[in-house]
Structures are given as C-alpha cells and as structure tokens.
Amino acid sequence: MEIKRNSQIKTTSTKDLFGLMPDGTAIYAYELSNKNGMKLKVITYGATITKLEMPLKNGEMVDVVLGFDSLESYIQSFNLPSPPYMGATVGRYAGRIYKSTFSLNRKKIILNKNDNDNSLHGGAIGFSQKVWTVKDIHSGKKSSITLTYSSPAGEENYPGKLEVELTYTLSKENELIIEYSAKTTEDTVVNLTHHSYFNLDGHLSNVLDQELIVNTHRMLETSVENIPTGRFLEIENTDFDFFAPKKCPSKIDNTFVLDRKDEFAASLFNKKNNLKMTVYTNQPGVHIYVGGNCFNAIKGKANADYHPLSGICFETQNYPDAPNNQNFPSAVLKKGAEYTHNTIYKFQSF
Ligand code: G6D
C-alpha cells in the first residue's frame, strides 16, 4: 500500500446525490478531507455525519462513527421504538423538556410530546429530520462545510423564527470542530448538540474495551423518566465516576456537569489501535449515552448489525430541561442575541 506523505495528500471536497425525500427534495452528501487524510461525510438531512475516517499511525484508516448507507435508513430510523438520532444535529432543544411544557415571559409554551409526556430532542420532527442547506464549503488550507436551517416561528410550538448556522471543520491537527450559531425573531429557548455514536475500533465492534474519562465529579440527578430533578450529584467513587479512566459502561444515559473551565470534557481511548478522542466544549454539560439501538430492524453501514454497545455519544449541551430549572444555566435566547456553541472532537493516533 502506497502511504502518501502529508505534502502529497490534498484537501478535497466532493458532492453526490445521497437520496430523495418522500416529497422529492434532493439530499446531498458532501465529503471533505484534510491534509492528513482525515475524512468527513455529511448529508443535508439533519446535517448528519455519516462517516468520520481517521488515519492511524500504521497507515490504516478507521471509520469512528456509526451510520447508514441510505437516506431511507436514516428516515426509517425515526420510526424505531427509540430513534437513535444516528449522527444527527439535534434541536431546537436537545434532551428532554418535562411534560413538554415551560414558561417564557410569563407565557406557557406547550411543545409537541414525543417521549411519554415529555419533549425529546426537538419534538416530533426536530432539526435531525429537517433538510439543511449548504451555505459554504472550503477545501484547501481549511476543510469546512457550513449548513443552515431556518426554523419557522411555531415549529414544534417553539416561539420565534430561529436561523441556525452550523460549521463542521477538519483541522490539520485532526480535530472535528463543530460551531453552532443561532438568532431568533422573538425570545425562545435553544440547546443544540451533535449525536454521533463513536467507536474508535471501527463501527463493527463494541465500545466495552475502550477507556472513558469524564472530567468531572458531578452529574445531574434525574427521575425515572430521565428528567433532571434540579439537584447535582457528587459521583466520586460511584459507578458514574469516570474521573480516572475506566472501561466504557454497557449502559449510560446521563448528563455530566462540566465545571472545570478550560479543561477537556471527556475522552475515549482504544488500546487496540492506540487511537484517542478528546472532547472540548464551551457548553455546561456533556450527555453521555450508550444504548442506541436499531432493534435489528435497520442495517448499518457495510451491512453492520448495530446493537446497544456499538457506540457511545458525547452530546455536549446545556442541561436537559433547563427551561424548567431556574438553577440551571439559562437556555433562553433573547431576540437580538446570538446563541453560540463550540465543540471539538480531537483525534490522536499514538
Ligand atoms: C439521548 O438521553 C437521550 C436518550 O434517552 C435517547 O434515547 C437518545 O438520545 C437517542 O441520549
């Protein structure tokens, strides 16, 4: 196998038709690469990442995210008993909102419910299932793609027309940088996140041998419906303590409190190929989830049978149900203000 020197690898970007929505709208797939050969594939359906290939020191490539080969599979996945939101951009509000209700400016807002009586990940048809528009794509010095989505006032009963911009960048240090910004025509609530299932050993294995660190001693207490109670739990020396590296848990669905400013949020390390991913964010929390499922109903890429241990999500975000918890950071976006969220998934091959 010819291993190209970095100077020979050019940054590239390609565009291909990925599929047609039921109404005939075309969904396109864009593939970017950086000078090290790191590759990102994004589709305009849900601004979803379908592939993220990393070059290893030994010259091999590993696809570190789960995904599907067809648009039909992505669309069908939202009809599963518990949709996985595979690789999707999640909004208007990531996480759950209790009883799908909150008050804003003394007005009661009642959202569409899609998780028992609660609203999860933006409601019945959240941003993950919307068609995004590509505004800009760069290759050359910087490999990046910018997508936009305009969420009409009243979409899923959220107030305010929300204009969202999302840029995925591949840096020359093999980082996937995700930058969100949003503005609204009237006061509303916003909480966006990225929902890739990562597996540093390739998407065909499981994550149980990979080492997880979560750089905090606190997480949110939640109810049986996974709704925050408003209390913070000290987790040192408990099963949720990942301050020192520990094997990935077989089941977790919890939001960790990031209060160590300017430090990393979490990391994942795979001893089998010496690949490490470190997560940095400007958000107050990271929701960690192992348990995504395709219920043997939908095959993954390369005909893979995905199961609850196939991948782990690092959903950097404000806390779930912040609109109903005055002691949480505010999720209100005032008319005329700007929502910004930056997250970096940094990859290192040792
Ligand atoms: C988030 O917390 C939620 C899970 O409960 C949900 O099933 C998943 O997204 C798709 O991690």
CSV table of C-alpha atoms and ligand atoms in Angstrom, one decimal:
chain,number,residue,atom,x,y,z
A,1,MET,CA,0.0,0.0,0.0
A,2,GLU,CA,1.4,3.4,-1.0
A,3,ILE,CA,1.4,5.7,2.0
A,4,LYS,CA,1.3,9.3,0.8
A,5,ARG,CA,3.3,11.9,2.6
A,6,ASN,CA,1.2,14.7,4.0
A,7,SER,CA,2.5,17.1,1.4
A,8,GLN,CA,1.1,14.8,-1.3
A,9,ILE,CA,-2.4,14.5,0.3
A,10,LYS,CA,-4.6,17.3,-1.0
A,11,THR,CA,-7.6,18.5,0.9
A,12,THR,CA,-10.7,17.6,-1.1
A,13,SER,CA,-14.4,18.1,-1.1
A,14,THR,CA,-17.0,16.2,-3.2
A,15,LYS,CA,-20.8,16.4,-3.6
A,16,ASP,CA,-23.0,13.5,-4.5
A,17,LEU,CA,-26.7,12.9,-4.6
A,18,PHE,CA,-27.5,10.7,-1.5
A,19,GLY,CA,-31.2,10.2,-2.0
A,20,LEU,CA,-34.6,11.8,-2.4
A,21,MET,CA,-37.0,12.8,0.4
A,22,PRO,CA,-40.6,11.5,0.0
A,23,ASP,CA,-41.6,14.9,-1.4
A,24,GLY,CA,-38.8,14.6,-4.0
A,25,THR,CA,-36.4,17.0,-2.3
A,26,ALA,CA,-32.8,16.0,-3.1
A,27,ILE,CA,-30.5,15.2,-0.2
A,28,TYR,CA,-26.8,15.6,-1.0
A,29,ALA,CA,-23.7,14.0,0.6
A,30,TYR,CA,-20.6,16.1,1.0
A,31,GLU,CA,-17.2,14.6,1.7
A,32,LEU,CA,-14.3,16.6,3.0
A,33,SER,CA,-10.8,15.6,3.8
A,34,ASN,CA,-7.8,17.3,5.4
A,35,LYS,CA,-4.1,17.1,4.5
A,36,ASN,CA,-3.6,14.1,6.8
A,37,GLY,CA,-6.3,12.1,5.0
A,38,MET,CA,-9.0,12.5,7.8
A,39,LYS,CA,-12.4,12.3,6.0
A,40,LEU,CA,-15.8,13.6,7.0
A,41,LYS,CA,-19.1,12.8,5.2
A,42,VAL,CA,-22.1,14.9,5.9
A,43,ILE,CA,-25.6,14.7,4.4
A,44,THR,CA,-28.1,17.6,4.2
A,45,TYR,CA,-30.7,15.5,6.0
A,46,GLY,CA,-30.4,16.6,9.6
A,47,ALA,CA,-26.9,18.0,8.9
A,48,THR,CA,-26.0,14.4,9.8
A,49,ILE,CA,-22.4,13.0,9.9
A,50,THR,CA,-22.5,9.6,8.2
A,51,LYS,CA,-18.8,8.8,8.2
A,52,LEU,CA,-15.6,10.1,10.0
A,53,GLU,CA,-12.5,8.3,8.9
A,54,MET,CA,-9.3,8.7,10.9
A,55,PRO,CA,-5.7,7.9,9.6
A,56,LEU,CA,-3.8,5.7,12.1
A,57,LYS,CA,0.0,5.8,12.6
A,58,ASN,CA,0.3,2.4,10.7
A,59,GLY,CA,-1.3,4.0,7.6
A,60,GLU,CA,-4.7,2.2,8.1
A,61,MET,CA,-8.0,4.2,8.2
A,62,VAL,CA,-10.7,3.6,10.7
A,63,ASP,CA,-14.3,4.9,10.5
A,64,VAL,CA,-15.1,6.0,14.1
A,65,VAL,CA,-18.8,6.7,13.8
A,66,LEU,CA,-21.9,4.6,13.2
A,67,GLY,CA,-24.1,5.4,10.3
A,68,PHE,CA,-26.3,4.1,7.5
A,69,ASP,CA,-25.7,3.7,3.8
A,70,SER,CA,-29.0,5.1,2.6
A,71,LEU,CA,-31.4,8.0,3.2
A,72,GLU,CA,-34.2,5.6,3.6
A,73,SER,CA,-32.5,4.0,6.6
A,74,TYR,CA,-32.0,7.4,8.2
A,75,ILE,CA,-35.6,8.3,7.6
A,76,GLN,CA,-36.8,4.9,8.8
A,77,SER,CA,-34.7,5.1,12.0
A,78,PHE,CA,-37.0,7.8,13.3
A,79,ASN,CA,-39.8,5.3,13.3
A,80,LEU,CA,-38.0,2.9,15.6
A,81,PRO,CA,-39.3,2.4,19.1
A,82,SER,CA,-36.5,4.6,20.4
A,83,PRO,CA,-35.0,6.6,17.5
A,84,PRO,CA,-31.2,6.6,17.7
A,85,TYR,CA,-30.7,10.1,16.1
A,86,MET,CA,-27.7,8.5,14.3
A,87,GLY,CA,-25.0,11.2,13.7
A,88,ALA,CA,-27.7,13.9,13.7
A,89,THR,CA,-27.7,17.5,14.6
A,90,VAL,CA,-30.3,17.8,17.4
A,91,GLY,CA,-32.5,20.8,18.2
A,92,ARG,CA,-34.3,23.1,18.8
A,93,TYR,CA,-33.9,21.7,22.3
A,94,ALA,CA,-31.5,18.7,22.8
A,95,GLY,CA,-32.6,16.5,25.7
A,96,ARG,CA,-35.9,16.3,27.4
A,97,ILE,CA,-38.3,19.1,28.4
A,98,TYR,CA,-40.6,17.9,31.3
A,99,LYS,CA,-44.2,17.5,30.3
A,100,SER,CA,-43.3,19.2,27.0
A,101,THR,CA,-44.1,22.5,28.8
A,102,PHE,CA,-42.2,25.6,30.0
A,103,SER,CA,-42.9,29.2,30.8
A,104,LEU,CA,-41.3,32.1,28.9
A,105,ASN,CA,-42.0,35.7,29.6
A,106,ARG,CA,-45.0,34.6,31.8
A,107,LYS,CA,-46.4,32.7,28.8
A,108,LYS,CA,-47.0,28.9,29.0
A,109,ILE,CA,-45.4,27.1,26.0
A,110,ILE,CA,-46.8,23.6,25.2
A,111,LEU,CA,-44.5,21.7,22.9
A,112,ASN,CA,-45.3,18.5,20.9
A,113,LYS,CA,-44.6,15.5,23.1
A,114,ASN,CA,-42.6,12.5,21.7
A,115,ASP,CA,-41.2,10.8,24.7
A,116,ASN,CA,-44.1,9.7,27.0
A,117,ASP,CA,-45.5,13.2,28.0
A,118,ASN,CA,-42.1,14.8,27.5
A,119,SER,CA,-40.5,16.5,24.5
A,120,LEU,CA,-37.2,14.9,23.5
A,121,HIS,CA,-34.6,16.3,21.0
A,122,GLY,CA,-36.8,19.0,19.5
A,123,GLY,CA,-40.1,17.2,19.4
A,124,ALA,CA,-41.9,15.1,16.8
A,125,ILE,CA,-39.9,16.4,13.8
A,126,GLY,CA,-36.8,18.0,15.2
A,127,PHE,CA,-33.8,19.5,13.4
A,128,SER,CA,-32.4,16.0,13.0
A,129,GLN,CA,-35.2,15.3,10.4
A,130,LYS,CA,-35.1,18.6,8.6
A,131,VAL,CA,-33.4,19.4,5.3
A,132,TRP,CA,-30.5,21.7,5.8
A,133,THR,CA,-28.9,24.0,3.2
A,134,VAL,CA,-25.2,24.1,2.4
A,135,LYS,CA,-24.1,27.8,2.6
A,136,ASP,CA,-20.4,27.3,2.1
A,137,ILE,CA,-17.7,24.6,1.6
A,138,HIS,CA,-14.0,25.1,1.8
A,139,SER,CA,-11.1,22.8,0.8
A,140,GLY,CA,-7.5,23.9,0.6
A,141,LYS,CA,-6.0,25.4,3.7
A,142,LYS,CA,-9.1,24.7,5.7
A,143,SER,CA,-11.6,21.9,5.1
A,144,SER,CA,-15.0,23.0,6.3
A,145,ILE,CA,-18.7,23.0,5.4
A,146,THR,CA,-21.3,25.4,6.7
A,147,LEU,CA,-25.0,24.4,6.7
A,148,THR,CA,-28.0,26.5,7.6
A,149,TYR,CA,-31.6,25.8,8.8
A,150,SER,CA,-34.4,28.3,9.3
A,151,SER,CA,-36.9,27.0,11.9
A,152,PRO,CA,-40.2,28.9,11.4
A,153,ALA,CA,-41.8,30.5,14.4
A,154,GLY,CA,-44.2,28.0,15.9
A,155,GLU,CA,-42.3,24.9,14.6
A,156,GLU,CA,-43.0,22.2,17.2
A,157,ASN,CA,-44.7,25.1,19.1
A,158,TYR,CA,-41.4,26.9,19.9
A,159,PRO,CA,-41.7,30.7,19.8
A,160,GLY,CA,-39.6,32.7,17.4
A,161,LYS,CA,-38.2,32.1,13.9
A,162,LEU,CA,-34.7,30.6,14.6
A,163,GLU,CA,-32.0,31.0,12.0
A,164,VAL,CA,-29.3,28.3,12.6
A,165,GLU,CA,-25.8,28.1,11.2
A,166,LEU,CA,-23.5,25.1,11.7
A,167,THR,CA,-19.9,24.7,10.5
A,168,TYR,CA,-18.0,21.4,10.6
A,169,THR,CA,-14.3,21.9,10.2
A,170,LEU,CA,-11.5,19.4,9.9
A,171,SER,CA,-8.3,21.0,11.3
A,172,LYS,CA,-4.8,20.0,10.4
A,173,GLU,CA,-4.5,18.6,14.0
A,174,ASN,CA,-7.2,16.0,13.1
A,175,GLU,CA,-9.9,17.8,15.1
A,176,LEU,CA,-13.6,17.8,14.1
A,177,ILE,CA,-14.6,21.3,15.1
A,178,ILE,CA,-18.4,21.9,15.4
A,179,GLU,CA,-19.6,25.5,15.6
A,180,TYR,CA,-23.2,26.5,16.0
A,181,SER,CA,-24.7,29.9,16.0
A,182,ALA,CA,-28.4,30.9,16.1
A,183,LYS,CA,-30.5,34.1,16.2
A,184,THR,CA,-34.3,34.5,16.8
A,185,THR,CA,-37.0,36.9,15.9
A,186,GLU,CA,-38.5,36.6,19.4
A,187,ASP,CA,-37.4,35.3,22.8
A,188,THR,CA,-37.2,31.5,22.6
A,189,VAL,CA,-35.1,28.5,24.1
A,190,VAL,CA,-32.2,26.8,22.2
A,191,ASN,CA,-30.0,23.9,23.0
A,192,LEU,CA,-28.2,22.2,20.1
A,193,THR,CA,-26.0,19.1,20.1
A,194,HIS,CA,-24.3,16.5,17.9
A,195,HIS,CA,-25.4,12.9,18.2
A,196,SER,CA,-22.8,10.7,16.6
A,197,TYR,CA,-22.2,7.3,18.1
A,198,PHE,CA,-18.4,7.0,18.3
A,199,ASN,CA,-16.4,3.7,18.2
A,200,LEU,CA,-12.6,4.1,17.9
A,201,ASP,CA,-12.3,0.5,16.9
A,202,GLY,CA,-14.4,0.9,13.8
A,203,HIS,CA,-18.2,0.8,13.7
A,204,LEU,CA,-18.4,-3.0,13.5
A,205,SER,CA,-17.2,-3.8,17.1
A,206,ASN,CA,-18.3,-2.6,20.5
A,207,VAL,CA,-17.0,0.0,22.9
A,208,LEU,CA,-16.7,-2.0,26.1
A,209,ASP,CA,-12.9,-2.3,25.8
A,210,GLN,CA,-12.4,1.4,25.2
A,211,GLU,CA,-11.4,3.6,28.1
A,212,LEU,CA,-13.7,6.5,29.1
A,213,ILE,CA,-12.7,9.6,31.1
A,214,VAL,CA,-15.3,12.2,32.1
A,215,ASN,CA,-13.5,15.2,33.6
A,216,THR,CA,-15.9,16.0,36.5
A,217,HIS,CA,-17.1,14.8,39.9
A,218,ARG,CA,-20.7,15.9,39.4
A,219,MET,CA,-23.7,14.9,37.3
A,220,LEU,CA,-27.4,15.8,37.2
A,221,GLU,CA,-29.8,13.8,39.3
A,222,THR,CA,-32.7,12.5,37.2
A,223,SER,CA,-36.1,10.9,37.6
A,224,VAL,CA,-37.1,7.5,36.3
A,225,GLU,CA,-38.2,9.3,33.1
A,226,ASN,CA,-34.6,10.7,32.8
A,227,ILE,CA,-35.8,14.2,33.7
A,228,PRO,CA,-33.4,16.3,35.8
A,229,THR,CA,-34.6,16.9,39.4
A,230,GLY,CA,-32.6,20.1,39.5
A,231,ARG,CA,-30.1,18.6,42.0
A,232,PHE,CA,-26.5,17.9,41.3
A,233,LEU,CA,-25.0,14.6,42.4
A,234,GLU,CA,-21.4,14.1,43.7
A,235,ILE,CA,-20.2,11.0,41.8
A,236,GLU,CA,-16.7,10.4,43.2
A,237,ASN,CA,-16.2,6.7,44.0
A,238,THR,CA,-19.5,5.8,42.4
A,239,ASP,CA,-20.3,3.8,39.2
A,240,PHE,CA,-20.6,7.2,37.4
A,241,ASP,CA,-17.1,8.3,38.5
A,242,PHE,CA,-15.0,8.3,35.2
A,243,PHE,CA,-12.6,10.9,36.5
A,244,ALA,CA,-9.9,8.3,36.2
A,245,PRO,CA,-10.0,6.1,33.0
A,246,LYS,CA,-12.5,3.2,33.2
A,247,LYS,CA,-13.9,0.9,30.6
A,248,CYS,CA,-17.0,2.2,28.8
A,249,PRO,CA,-20.2,1.2,30.7
A,250,SER,CA,-22.6,-1.1,28.9
A,251,LYS,CA,-25.5,1.3,29.7
A,252,ILE,CA,-25.5,5.0,30.5
A,253,ASP,CA,-27.8,8.0,29.7
A,254,ASN,CA,-26.7,10.8,31.9
A,255,THR,CA,-25.6,14.5,31.8
A,256,PHE,CA,-22.3,15.3,33.4
A,257,VAL,CA,-21.7,18.8,34.9
A,258,LEU,CA,-18.6,20.5,33.3
A,259,ASP,CA,-17.3,22.9,35.9
A,260,ARG,CA,-13.5,22.7,35.2
A,261,LYS,CA,-13.2,25.6,32.9
A,262,ASP,CA,-10.6,25.5,30.1
A,263,GLU,CA,-10.1,21.7,30.7
A,264,PHE,CA,-11.2,18.9,28.4
A,265,ALA,CA,-14.7,17.5,29.0
A,266,ALA,CA,-14.2,13.8,28.2
A,267,SER,CA,-12.0,11.4,26.4
A,268,LEU,CA,-12.2,7.9,24.8
A,269,PHE,CA,-9.1,5.7,24.2
A,270,ASN,CA,-8.9,2.4,22.2
A,271,LYS,CA,-5.8,0.3,23.3
A,272,LYS,CA,-6.2,-1.9,20.2
A,273,ASN,CA,-5.2,0.8,17.7
A,274,ASN,CA,-3.9,3.5,20.1
A,275,LEU,CA,-6.5,6.0,18.9
A,276,LYS,CA,-7.7,8.6,21.3
A,277,MET,CA,-10.6,11.1,21.1
A,278,THR,CA,-10.7,14.1,23.4
A,279,VAL,CA,-13.8,16.3,23.7
A,280,TYR,CA,-13.7,20.0,24.4
A,281,THR,CA,-16.7,22.3,24.6
A,282,ASN,CA,-17.9,25.7,25.8
A,283,GLN,CA,-21.2,24.1,27.0
A,284,PRO,CA,-22.1,23.5,30.7
A,285,GLY,CA,-22.7,19.8,30.2
A,286,VAL,CA,-22.0,16.6,28.2
A,287,HIS,CA,-24.6,14.0,28.0
A,288,ILE,CA,-23.1,10.5,27.6
A,289,TYR,CA,-25.2,7.8,26.1
A,290,VAL,CA,-24.5,4.1,25.4
A,291,GLY,CA,-27.6,2.2,24.4
A,292,GLY,CA,-28.6,3.5,20.9
A,293,ASN,CA,-30.3,0.7,19.1
A,294,CYS,CA,-31.6,-0.2,15.6
A,295,PHE,CA,-33.6,-3.1,17.1
A,296,ASN,CA,-32.3,-5.4,14.3
A,297,ALA,CA,-34.6,-3.6,12.0
A,298,ILE,CA,-32.1,-1.4,10.1
A,299,LYS,CA,-28.6,-2.5,9.0
A,300,GLY,CA,-25.7,-0.1,9.5
A,301,LYS,CA,-23.0,0.8,7.0
A,302,ALA,CA,-21.4,-2.2,5.3
A,303,ASN,CA,-24.4,-4.3,6.4
A,304,ALA,CA,-23.4,-4.0,10.1
A,305,ASP,CA,-25.7,-5.2,12.8
A,306,TYR,CA,-25.7,-2.4,15.3
A,307,HIS,CA,-26.6,-3.1,18.9
A,308,PRO,CA,-26.7,-1.1,22.2
A,309,LEU,CA,-22.9,-1.5,22.7
A,310,SER,CA,-21.9,-0.4,19.2
A,311,GLY,CA,-21.2,3.2,20.0
A,312,ILE,CA,-21.0,6.0,22.7
A,313,CYS,CA,-22.4,9.5,22.3
A,314,PHE,CA,-20.8,12.7,23.8
A,315,GLU,CA,-23.7,15.1,23.4
A,316,THR,CA,-22.2,18.4,24.6
A,317,GLN,CA,-25.0,20.8,25.5
A,318,ASN,CA,-26.8,22.9,28.1
A,319,TYR,CA,-28.6,20.8,30.7
A,320,PRO,CA,-31.8,19.0,29.7
A,321,ASP,CA,-35.0,20.7,30.9
A,322,ALA,CA,-33.1,23.9,31.7
A,323,PRO,CA,-36.2,26.0,30.8
A,324,ASN,CA,-37.9,24.4,33.9
A,325,ASN,CA,-34.9,24.7,36.3
A,326,GLN,CA,-34.0,28.3,37.4
A,327,ASN,CA,-30.7,27.0,38.9
A,328,PHE,CA,-29.5,25.7,35.6
A,329,PRO,CA,-27.8,27.9,33.0
A,330,SER,CA,-30.4,29.8,31.1
A,331,ALA,CA,-31.4,28.3,27.7
A,332,VAL,CA,-33.3,31.4,26.8
A,333,LEU,CA,-32.2,33.1,23.6
A,334,LYS,CA,-33.4,36.7,23.6
A,335,LYS,CA,-34.5,38.4,20.4
A,336,GLY,CA,-31.4,40.2,19.0
A,337,ALA,CA,-28.9,38.0,21.0
A,338,GLU,CA,-26.8,35.2,19.5
A,339,TYR,CA,-26.6,31.6,20.6
A,340,THR,CA,-23.1,30.1,20.2
A,341,HIS,CA,-21.9,26.6,20.9
A,342,ASN,CA,-18.4,25.3,20.0
A,343,THR,CA,-17.3,21.6,20.5
A,344,ILE,CA,-14.1,19.9,19.4
A,345,TYR,CA,-13.6,16.2,19.0
A,346,LYS,CA,-9.8,15.9,18.8
A,347,PHE,CA,-8.2,12.7,17.5
A,348,GLN,CA,-4.7,11.5,18.2
A,349,SER,CA,-3.1,8.3,16.9
A,350,PHE,CA,-0.2,7.0,19.1
B,1,G6D,C1,-30.3,10.9,24.2
B,1,G6D,O1,-30.9,10.9,26.5
B,1,G6D,C2,-31.3,10.6,25.2
B,1,G6D,C3,-31.6,9.1,25.1
B,1,G6D,O2,-32.6,8.8,26.1
B,1,G6D,C4,-32.2,8.9,23.7
B,1,G6D,O3,-32.7,7.6,23.6
B,1,G6D,C5,-31.1,9.1,22.8
B,1,G6D,O4,-30.7,10.5,22.9
B,1,G6D,C6,-31.5,8.9,21.3
B,1,G6D,O5,-29.0,10.4,24.5
